[in-house]
């Protein structure tokens, strides 16, 4: 399997726009969350208006410029290159349950409407396995027939992961996403679960999108499937390459995007030759506000493929403070310079 290196960053699918062109169509927003998710109560994003549509540049603040450059490449693809031709026009999606107390689970699920799959966050810092088990059990009680997958975001070590997944498997798990942080650890968790007859598949997320070579996890036999996100991988076309070369089933997920970013995720899901699992693209339901009046949220367990146009009044209403806007625009300048270096002859 040939390597597909991620460092230096992948160039955009379109010629790199000039800085003035990017700045002219830039809008920085700050959107409130309904509940804390990934430690975030306000989701900030920089939206870019290009000649072919809108792109979203919203790497989390702690990401360095090199890693953030993939997110900018994805935003430029959306606005300046457009998306590949779709193979389907409706995308099945899962509900997402943050690391909330079990009694809040029904309220969270109600925001997604009818769904056939639910992703449950586990291994939250400061919480216990008992908290995780109660949350998962509450999902199973609310949705007896749904597929349940758990996402630890690498929060366990190998013994903790094996112990936790043996216990959580009792309710029936479709798969466990990134139970431990390292690829070798994923392989060991997968080996121990198989040896113990625990029927839980292992999905790799961070071990795909944060590695210098996203195909390492497939070579190591460390996962049964991979989770792919458009922005961290550098765009829809880049993600399609990675899925094709990995040779593993793929789940398309979001990075806590606005509807603009979700549109790119839908484009990837629509272009994949196979889509065996519901996608984690229903996360706009976790936001208390959005940039469009017609948000990309689930309807009867699916999201229809359609374009998104931010509403000027919502861009104004949720505009970030001047200080935060300046921070994001300065970041845009730096990250564009990284991309310019990577695309120079």
Coordinates of N, CA and C in Angstrom, one line a residue, residues 19-30 44-49 57 315-316 318-334:
X19 N -4.6 36.4 -0.9 CA -5.0 36.8 0.4 C -6.1 37.8 0.4
X20 N -6.0 38.8 -0.5 CA -7.0 39.8 -0.5 C -8.4 39.2 -0.9
X21 N -8.4 38.3 -1.8 CA -9.6 37.6 -2.2 C -10.2 36.8 -1.1
X22 N -9.4 36.1 -0.3 CA -9.9 35.4 0.8 C -10.5 36.3 1.9
X23 N -9.8 37.4 2.2 CA -10.2 38.3 3.2 C -11.5 39.0 2.8
X24 N -11.7 39.3 1.5 CA -12.9 40.0 1.1 C -14.1 39.2 1.3
X25 N -14.0 37.9 1.3 CA -15.2 37.1 1.5 C -15.2 36.4 2.9
X26 N -14.5 36.9 3.8 CA -14.3 36.2 5.1 C -15.3 36.8 6.2
X27 N -16.0 35.9 6.9 CA -16.9 36.2 8.0 C -16.6 35.3 9.1
X28 N -16.3 35.9 10.3 CA -16.0 35.1 11.5 C -17.2 35.1 12.4
X29 N -17.7 33.9 12.8 CA -18.9 33.8 13.6 C -18.6 33.0 14.9
X30 N -19.4 33.3 15.9 CA -19.3 32.6 17.2 C -20.7 32.1 17.5
X44 N -16.5 28.7 17.2 CA -16.1 29.8 16.3 C -15.7 29.2 15.0
X45 N -16.0 29.9 13.9 CA -15.7 29.5 12.6 C -15.5 30.7 11.7
X46 N -14.6 30.5 10.7 CA -14.3 31.6 9.7 C -14.9 31.0 8.4
X47 N -15.9 31.7 7.9 CA -16.5 31.3 6.6 C -15.9 32.1 5.5
X48 N -15.7 31.4 4.3 CA -15.1 32.1 3.2 C -16.1 32.0 2.0
X49 N -16.4 33.1 1.4 CA -17.3 33.1 0.2 C -16.4 33.1 -1.1
X57 N -13.6 27.4 7.5 CA -12.2 27.2 8.0 C -12.4 27.3 9.5
X315 N -25.1 36.0 9.8 CA -23.7 36.4 9.9 C -23.5 37.6 10.8
X316 N -24.3 38.5 10.7 CA -24.2 39.8 11.5 C -24.6 39.5 13.0
X318 N -24.4 36.8 14.6 CA -23.5 35.9 15.3 C -22.0 36.2 15.0
X319 N -21.8 37.4 14.6 CA -20.4 37.9 14.3 C -19.6 37.8 15.6
X320 N -18.4 37.3 15.5 CA -17.5 37.3 16.6 C -17.1 38.7 17.0
X321 N -16.6 38.8 18.2 CA -16.1 40.1 18.7 C -14.9 40.5 17.8
X322 N -14.6 41.8 17.9 CA -13.5 42.4 17.0 C -12.2 41.7 17.4
X323 N -12.0 41.4 18.7 CA -10.8 40.8 19.1 C -10.7 39.4 18.5
X324 N -11.8 38.6 18.5 CA -11.7 37.2 18.0 C -11.7 37.3 16.5
X325 N -12.3 38.2 15.8 CA -12.3 38.3 14.4 C -10.8 38.6 14.0
X326 N -10.1 39.5 14.6 CA -8.8 39.8 14.3 C -7.9 38.6 14.5
X327 N -8.2 37.8 15.5 CA -7.4 36.6 15.8 C -7.5 35.6 14.6
X328 N -8.8 35.4 14.2 CA -9.0 34.5 13.1 C -8.4 35.0 11.7
X329 N -8.5 36.3 11.5 CA -8.0 36.8 10.2 C -6.5 36.7 10.2
X330 N -5.9 36.9 11.4 CA -4.4 36.7 11.5 C -4.0 35.3 11.2
X331 N -4.8 34.4 11.8 CA -4.6 33.0 11.6 C -4.7 32.6 10.1
X332 N -5.7 33.2 9.4 CA -5.9 32.9 8.0 C -4.7 33.4 7.2
X333 N -4.2 34.5 7.5 CA -3.0 35.0 6.8 C -1.8 34.0 7.0
X334 N -1.6 33.6 8.2 CA -0.5 32.6 8.5 C -0.7 31.3 7.8

